[in-house]
Amino acid sequence: MYYENIFHLLLNVLFPPRCVFCRRWMPLTSSDRVCTACRNEITYCMSYQRCISCGKPIDEEMKKCDFCRVYPNLPFERICSAYVYEGKAKEALKRFKRERYQGYAQEFAEYLKAVVEYDCTNVKFDVVISVPPRPERMKKEGYDQARCLAKELAGRMNVTYLESVMRQKEKRAKQSGLGRAARMKNVKGNYVVRKPEEIAGKVVLLVDDICTTRATFLECAKMLKEAEAAAVYCASAATTI
Ligand SMILES: [Zn+2]
Ligand SMILES: [Zn+2]
């Protein structure tokens, strides 16, 4: 324990820790990635009544949101999300997309694991995979934050992370900036399961950084079910209300 502390302190001296959410410097002795002020200020999905399908906060006394209630045959079992996409969480998620600092994925994965375990008690996941990035973006930036998050989550949950199970077709417009109907249309037919043999009969946990209209999760889960996945659960660090 003593040596662990010394090691930690040395690491912190070399790489001074900053709060994941507000970027303020943390005390050198801290093993935390989030300051107390942010811990109290972040909006956690778990503090709300949530839709039992998509995990978005809803009015009390309802089980499902208006969207999930009327959607015919949802291809996923449920979506588990950690934070509401607003305020400091939104800022942190935006930085997570730009900066390659592993601390984001570690912090988000740690809390997301707790949410997934709470929401999916008794579910035994066979594999964790991530929503594939747009190929244009990968070519340009070579960084995939959904993959980073999924790998951290898989490691913490002791489940195998499978690389590149799905891919996106080329030349699709960005989802951000589109309205709900346009997003639904934009994702349709755009995801391909490259390795169906690796997920057939498996209980899959599909990970993305943010869930907005549910369109991406819906489309990917549909393709995974067509490739004969036994069940698809989804998890995202944040969700919009
Ligand atoms: Zn903070
Ligand atoms: Zn819902």
Coordinates of N, CA and C in Angstrom, one line a residue, residues 53-214:
S53 N -36.2 1.4 -21.5 CA -35.6 1.0 -22.8 C -34.4 1.8 -23.2
C54 N -34.6 3.1 -23.3 CA -33.5 4.0 -23.8 C -32.7 4.7 -22.7
G55 N -33.1 4.6 -21.5 CA -32.4 5.1 -20.4 C -32.4 6.7 -20.2
K56 N -33.2 7.3 -21.1 CA -33.3 8.8 -21.0 C -34.2 9.2 -19.8
P57 N -33.9 10.2 -19.1 CA -34.7 10.7 -18.0 C -36.1 11.0 -18.5
I58 N -37.1 10.6 -17.7 CA -38.5 10.8 -18.1 C -39.3 11.2 -16.9
D59 N -40.6 11.6 -17.1 CA -41.5 11.9 -16.0 C -41.7 10.7 -15.1
E60 N -41.8 11.1 -13.8 CA -42.1 10.0 -12.9 C -43.4 9.3 -13.3
E61 N -43.5 8.1 -12.8 CA -44.8 7.3 -13.0 C -44.8 6.7 -14.5
M62 N -43.9 7.0 -15.3 CA -43.9 6.4 -16.6 C -42.8 5.3 -16.6
K63 N -43.0 4.3 -17.4 CA -41.9 3.3 -17.5 C -41.1 3.5 -18.8
K64 N -41.8 3.9 -19.8 CA -41.1 4.1 -21.1 C -41.3 5.5 -21.6
C65 N -40.4 6.1 -22.4 CA -40.6 7.4 -22.9 C -41.5 7.3 -24.1
D66 N -42.0 8.4 -24.6 CA -42.9 8.4 -25.8 C -42.4 7.7 -27.0
F67 N -41.1 7.9 -27.2 CA -40.4 7.3 -28.4 C -40.4 5.8 -28.3
C68 N -39.9 5.2 -27.2 CA -39.8 3.8 -27.0 C -41.2 3.1 -26.9
R69 N -42.2 3.8 -26.4 CA -43.5 3.2 -26.2 C -44.1 2.8 -27.6
V70 N -43.8 3.6 -28.6 CA -44.5 3.4 -29.9 C -43.6 2.7 -30.9
Y71 N -42.3 2.7 -30.6 CA -41.3 2.1 -31.6 C -41.6 0.6 -31.7
P72 N -41.8 0.1 -33.0 CA -42.0 -1.3 -33.1 C -40.8 -2.1 -33.0
N73 N -40.8 -3.1 -32.1 CA -39.6 -4.0 -32.0 C -38.2 -3.4 -31.8
L74 N -38.0 -2.8 -30.7 CA -36.7 -2.2 -30.5 C -35.6 -3.3 -30.6
P75 N -34.6 -3.0 -31.4 CA -33.6 -4.1 -31.6 C -32.6 -4.3 -30.4
F76 N -32.6 -3.3 -29.5 CA -31.7 -3.5 -28.3 C -32.6 -3.7 -27.1
E77 N -31.9 -4.3 -26.1 CA -32.7 -4.6 -24.8 C -32.8 -3.3 -24.0
R78 N -31.7 -2.6 -23.9 CA -31.8 -1.3 -23.3 C -30.6 -0.5 -23.5
I79 N -30.6 0.8 -23.3 CA -29.5 1.7 -23.4 C -29.2 2.2 -21.9
C80 N -27.9 2.1 -21.5 CA -27.5 2.6 -20.2 C -26.6 3.8 -20.4
S81 N -26.9 4.9 -19.8 CA -26.1 6.1 -20.0 C -25.7 6.7 -18.6
A82 N -24.5 7.2 -18.6 CA -24.0 7.7 -17.3 C -24.5 9.2 -17.0
Y83 N -24.1 10.1 -17.9 CA -24.4 11.5 -17.6 C -25.4 12.1 -18.5
V84 N -26.1 13.1 -18.1 CA -27.0 13.9 -19.0 C -26.0 14.8 -19.7
Y85 N -26.2 14.9 -21.0 CA -25.3 15.7 -21.9 C -25.7 17.2 -21.8
E86 N -25.1 17.8 -20.8 CA -25.3 19.2 -20.5 C -24.2 19.7 -19.6
G87 N -24.1 21.0 -19.5 CA -23.1 21.6 -18.6 C -21.7 21.1 -18.7
K88 N -21.1 20.8 -17.6 CA -19.7 20.4 -17.6 C -19.5 19.0 -18.2
A89 N -20.5 18.1 -18.1 CA -20.4 16.8 -18.7 C -20.3 17.0 -20.3
K90 N -21.1 17.9 -20.8 CA -21.1 18.2 -22.2 C -19.7 18.7 -22.7
E91 N -19.2 19.6 -21.9 CA -17.9 20.2 -22.2 C -16.8 19.1 -22.2
A92 N -16.9 18.2 -21.2 CA -15.9 17.2 -21.0 C -16.0 16.2 -22.2
L93 N -17.2 15.9 -22.6 CA -17.4 14.9 -23.7 C -16.9 15.5 -25.0
K94 N -17.0 16.8 -25.2 CA -16.5 17.5 -26.4 C -15.0 17.4 -26.4
R95 N -14.4 17.6 -25.2 CA -12.9 17.6 -25.1 C -12.4 16.1 -25.3
F96 N -13.2 15.2 -24.8 CA -12.9 13.8 -25.0 C -12.7 13.4 -26.5
K97 N -13.5 14.1 -27.3 CA -13.5 13.8 -28.7 C -12.3 14.4 -29.4
R98 N -11.8 15.5 -28.8 CA -10.6 16.2 -29.4 C -9.3 15.8 -28.8
E99 N -9.3 15.7 -27.5 CA -8.0 15.4 -26.8 C -7.8 13.9 -26.6
R100 N -6.6 13.5 -26.7 CA -6.4 12.0 -26.5 C -6.0 11.7 -25.1
Y101 N -6.5 12.4 -24.1 CA -6.1 12.1 -22.7 C -7.0 10.9 -22.2
Q102 N -6.3 9.9 -21.8 CA -6.9 8.6 -21.4 C -7.8 8.8 -20.2
G103 N -7.4 9.8 -19.4 CA -8.2 10.0 -18.1 C -9.7 10.2 -18.4
Y104 N -10.1 10.7 -19.5 CA -11.5 10.8 -19.8 C -12.2 9.4 -19.9
A105 N -11.6 8.6 -20.7 CA -12.2 7.3 -20.9 C -12.2 6.5 -19.6
Q106 N -11.1 6.7 -18.8 CA -11.0 5.9 -17.6 C -12.1 6.4 -16.6
E107 N -12.3 7.7 -16.5 CA -13.3 8.2 -15.5 C -14.7 7.8 -16.0
F108 N -15.0 8.0 -17.3 CA -16.4 7.7 -17.8 C -16.7 6.2 -17.7
A109 N -15.7 5.4 -18.0 CA -15.9 4.0 -18.0 C -16.1 3.5 -16.6
E110 N -15.4 4.1 -15.6 CA -15.6 3.6 -14.3 C -17.0 3.9 -13.8
Y111 N -17.6 5.0 -14.1 CA -18.9 5.3 -13.6 C -19.9 4.6 -14.5
L112 N -19.7 4.5 -15.8 CA -20.6 3.8 -16.7 C -20.7 2.3 -16.3
K113 N -19.6 1.7 -15.9 CA -19.7 0.3 -15.4 C -20.7 0.1 -14.3
A114 N -20.7 1.1 -13.4 CA -21.6 1.0 -12.3 C -23.1 1.1 -12.8
V115 N -23.3 1.9 -13.8 CA -24.7 2.1 -14.3 C -25.1 0.8 -15.1
V116 N -24.2 0.3 -15.9 CA -24.5 -1.0 -16.6 C -24.8 -2.1 -15.7
E117 N -24.0 -2.2 -14.7 CA -24.2 -3.3 -13.7 C -25.5 -3.2 -12.9
Y118 N -25.9 -1.9 -12.7 CA -27.1 -1.7 -12.0 C -28.3 -2.0 -12.9
D119 N -28.2 -1.5 -14.1 CA -29.3 -1.7 -15.1 C -29.5 -3.1 -15.6
C120 N -28.4 -3.8 -15.7 CA -28.4 -5.1 -16.4 C -27.9 -6.2 -15.4
T121 N -28.6 -6.2 -14.2 CA -28.2 -7.2 -13.2 C -28.5 -8.6 -13.8
N122 N -27.6 -9.5 -13.6 CA -27.8 -10.9 -14.1 C -27.6 -11.1 -15.6
V123 N -27.2 -10.0 -16.3 CA -26.9 -10.2 -17.7 C -25.4 -10.6 -17.8
K124 N -25.1 -11.6 -18.6 CA -23.7 -12.0 -18.8 C -23.3 -11.6 -20.2
F125 N -22.5 -10.6 -20.3 CA -22.1 -10.1 -21.6 C -21.0 -11.0 -22.1
D126 N -21.1 -11.3 -23.4 CA -20.0 -12.1 -24.0 C -18.9 -11.3 -24.6
V127 N -19.3 -10.2 -25.2 CA -18.4 -9.3 -25.9 C -18.8 -7.8 -25.7
V128 N -17.8 -6.9 -25.8 CA -18.0 -5.5 -25.8 C -17.5 -5.0 -27.2
I129 N -18.3 -4.2 -27.9 CA -17.8 -3.6 -29.1 C -18.1 -2.2 -29.1
S130 N -17.6 -1.4 -30.1 CA -17.9 0.0 -30.1 C -18.5 0.4 -31.4
V131 N -19.3 1.5 -31.4 CA -19.9 2.1 -32.6 C -18.8 2.5 -33.5
P132 N -18.7 2.1 -34.8 CA -17.5 2.5 -35.6 C -17.6 4.0 -36.0
P133 N -16.4 4.6 -36.1 CA -16.4 6.0 -36.5 C -16.5 6.2 -38.0
R134 N -16.8 7.4 -38.4 CA -16.8 7.7 -39.9 C -15.4 7.4 -40.4
P135 N -15.3 6.7 -41.5 CA -14.0 6.4 -42.1 C -13.2 7.7 -42.4
E136 N -13.9 8.7 -42.9 CA -13.2 10.0 -43.2 C -12.5 10.5 -42.0
R137 N -13.2 10.4 -40.9 CA -12.6 11.0 -39.6 C -11.4 10.2 -39.2
M138 N -11.5 8.8 -39.3 CA -10.4 8.0 -38.9 C -9.2 8.3 -39.8
K139 N -9.4 8.5 -41.1 CA -8.3 8.7 -42.0 C -7.6 10.1 -41.6
K140 N -8.5 11.0 -41.2 CA -7.9 12.4 -40.9 C -7.3 12.4 -39.5
E141 N -8.0 11.9 -38.5 CA -7.5 12.0 -37.2 C -6.9 10.8 -36.5
G142 N -7.4 9.6 -37.0 CA -6.9 8.4 -36.5 C -7.2 8.1 -35.0
Y143 N -8.2 8.8 -34.5 CA -8.6 8.6 -33.1 C -10.1 8.3 -33.0
D144 N -10.4 7.4 -32.2 CA -11.8 6.9 -32.1 C -12.1 6.8 -30.6
Q145 N -12.8 7.9 -30.1 CA -13.1 8.0 -28.7 C -14.0 6.9 -28.2
A146 N -15.0 6.4 -29.0 CA -15.9 5.4 -28.6 C -15.1 4.1 -28.3
R147 N -14.1 3.8 -29.1 CA -13.3 2.6 -29.0 C -12.5 2.7 -27.6
C148 N -12.0 3.9 -27.4 CA -11.2 4.1 -26.1 C -12.1 3.8 -24.9
L149 N -13.3 4.4 -24.9 CA -14.3 4.2 -23.8 C -14.7 2.7 -23.7
A150 N -15.0 2.1 -24.9 CA -15.4 0.7 -24.9 C -14.3 -0.2 -24.3
K151 N -13.0 0.1 -24.7 CA -11.9 -0.8 -24.2 C -11.8 -0.6 -22.7
E152 N -11.9 0.6 -22.2 CA -11.8 0.8 -20.7 C -12.9 0.1 -20.0
L153 N -14.1 0.2 -20.6 CA -15.2 -0.4 -19.9 C -15.1 -1.9 -19.9
A154 N -14.7 -2.5 -21.1 CA -14.5 -3.9 -21.2 C -13.5 -4.5 -20.2
G155 N -12.4 -3.7 -20.0 CA -11.4 -4.1 -19.1 C -11.9 -4.2 -17.7
R156 N -12.7 -3.1 -17.3 CA -13.2 -3.1 -16.0 C -14.3 -4.1 -15.7
M157 N -15.0 -4.5 -16.8 CA -16.0 -5.5 -16.6 C -15.6 -6.9 -16.8
N158 N -14.3 -7.1 -17.2 CA -13.7 -8.4 -17.5 C -14.4 -9.1 -18.6
V159 N -14.7 -8.3 -19.6 CA -15.4 -8.9 -20.8 C -14.5 -8.6 -22.0
T160 N -14.4 -9.5 -23.0 CA -13.5 -9.3 -24.1 C -14.0 -8.1 -25.0
Y161 N -13.1 -7.3 -25.4 CA -13.4 -6.2 -26.4 C -13.0 -6.7 -27.7
L162 N -13.9 -6.7 -28.7 CA -13.7 -7.1 -30.0 C -13.4 -5.9 -30.9
E163 N -12.3 -5.9 -31.6 CA -12.0 -4.8 -32.5 C -12.7 -4.9 -33.8
S164 N -13.1 -3.8 -34.4 CA -13.5 -3.6 -35.8 C -14.6 -4.6 -36.2
V165 N -15.6 -4.9 -35.3 CA -16.7 -5.8 -35.7 C -17.6 -5.2 -36.7
M166 N -17.8 -3.8 -36.6 CA -18.6 -3.1 -37.5 C -17.8 -2.0 -38.2
R167 N -18.3 -1.6 -39.3 CA -17.7 -0.4 -40.0 C -18.8 0.5 -40.6
Q168 N -18.5 1.7 -40.8 CA -19.4 2.6 -41.5 C -19.0 2.7 -42.9
K169 N -20.0 2.9 -43.8 CA -19.7 3.1 -45.2 C -19.1 4.5 -45.4
E170 N -18.4 4.7 -46.5 CA -17.8 6.0 -46.8 C -18.8 7.1 -47.0
K171 N -18.4 8.3 -47.0 CA -19.1 9.5 -47.4 C -20.5 9.6 -46.8
R172 N -20.6 9.5 -45.5 CA -21.9 9.7 -44.9 C -21.7 11.1 -44.2
A173 N -22.8 11.8 -44.1 CA -22.7 13.1 -43.5 C -22.6 12.9 -42.0
K174 N -22.0 13.9 -41.3 CA -21.9 13.9 -39.8 C -23.3 13.9 -39.2
Q175 N -23.4 13.1 -38.1 CA -24.7 13.1 -37.4 C -25.0 14.5 -36.7
S176 N -23.9 15.0 -36.2 CA -24.1 16.3 -35.4 C -24.5 17.4 -36.4
G177 N -25.5 18.1 -36.0 CA -26.0 19.2 -36.8 C -27.2 18.8 -37.6
L178 N -27.6 17.5 -37.6 CA -28.8 17.1 -38.3 C -30.0 17.0 -37.3
G179 N -31.2 17.2 -37.8 CA -32.4 17.0 -36.9 C -32.7 15.5 -36.8
R180 N -33.7 15.2 -36.0 CA -34.0 13.8 -35.7 C -34.4 13.0 -37.0
A181 N -35.2 13.5 -37.8 CA -35.6 12.8 -39.0 C -34.4 12.6 -39.9
A182 N -33.6 13.6 -40.1 CA -32.5 13.5 -40.9 C -31.4 12.6 -40.4
R183 N -31.3 12.5 -39.1 CA -30.4 11.6 -38.5 C -30.8 10.1 -38.7
M184 N -32.1 9.9 -38.6 CA -32.6 8.5 -38.8 C -32.3 8.1 -40.2
K185 N -32.5 9.0 -41.2 CA -32.3 8.7 -42.6 C -30.8 8.5 -42.9
N186 N -30.0 9.4 -42.2 CA -28.6 9.4 -42.5 C -27.9 8.1 -42.1
V187 N -28.4 7.5 -41.0 CA -27.7 6.2 -40.5 C -28.2 5.0 -41.2
K188 N -29.4 5.1 -41.9 CA -30.0 3.9 -42.5 C -29.1 3.2 -43.5
G189 N -28.8 1.9 -43.3 CA -28.0 1.2 -44.2 C -26.5 1.5 -44.2
N190 N -26.1 2.4 -43.2 CA -24.7 2.8 -43.2 C -23.8 2.0 -42.4
Y191 N -24.3 1.1 -41.6 CA -23.4 0.3 -40.7 C -23.4 -1.1 -41.2
V192 N -22.2 -1.7 -41.3 CA -22.1 -3.1 -41.7 C -21.4 -3.9 -40.7
V193 N -21.9 -5.1 -40.5 CA -21.2 -6.0 -39.5 C -20.1 -6.8 -40.4
R194 N -18.9 -6.5 -40.1 CA -17.8 -7.1 -40.9 C -17.5 -8.5 -40.4
K195 N -17.7 -8.8 -39.1 CA -17.4 -10.1 -38.6 C -18.6 -10.8 -38.0
P196 N -19.6 -11.1 -38.8 CA -20.8 -11.7 -38.2 C -20.6 -13.0 -37.4
E197 N -19.5 -13.7 -37.8 CA -19.3 -15.0 -37.1 C -18.8 -14.7 -35.6
E198 N -18.3 -13.5 -35.4 CA -17.8 -13.3 -34.0 C -18.9 -12.9 -33.1
I199 N -20.0 -12.5 -33.6 CA -21.1 -12.1 -32.7 C -22.3 -13.0 -32.7
A200 N -22.4 -13.9 -33.6 CA -23.6 -14.8 -33.7 C -23.7 -15.5 -32.4
G201 N -24.9 -15.5 -31.9 CA -25.2 -16.2 -30.6 C -24.7 -15.5 -29.4
K202 N -24.1 -14.3 -29.5 CA -23.5 -13.7 -28.4 C -24.3 -12.5 -27.8
V203 N -24.2 -12.3 -26.5 CA -24.8 -11.2 -25.8 C -23.8 -10.0 -25.9
V204 N -24.2 -9.0 -26.7 CA -23.3 -7.9 -27.0 C -23.5 -6.6 -26.2
L205 N -22.5 -6.0 -25.8 CA -22.6 -4.7 -25.2 C -21.9 -3.7 -26.2
L206 N -22.8 -2.8 -26.8 CA -22.4 -1.9 -27.8 C -22.2 -0.5 -27.2
V207 N -21.0 0.1 -27.4 CA -20.6 1.3 -26.7 C -20.4 2.5 -27.6
D208 N -20.9 3.7 -27.2 CA -20.7 4.9 -27.9 C -20.5 6.0 -26.9
D209 N -19.9 7.1 -27.3 CA -19.7 8.2 -26.4 C -21.0 8.9 -26.0
I210 N -21.8 9.3 -27.0 CA -23.0 10.1 -26.7 C -24.2 9.5 -27.4
C211 N -25.4 9.5 -26.8 CA -26.6 9.0 -27.4 C -27.5 10.3 -27.5
T212 N -27.9 10.6 -28.7 CA -28.8 11.8 -28.9 C -30.2 11.3 -29.3
T213 N -30.4 11.0 -30.6 CA -31.8 10.6 -31.1 C -32.0 9.1 -30.9
R214 N -31.0 8.4 -30.5 CA -31.0 6.9 -30.5 C -30.8 6.3 -31.8

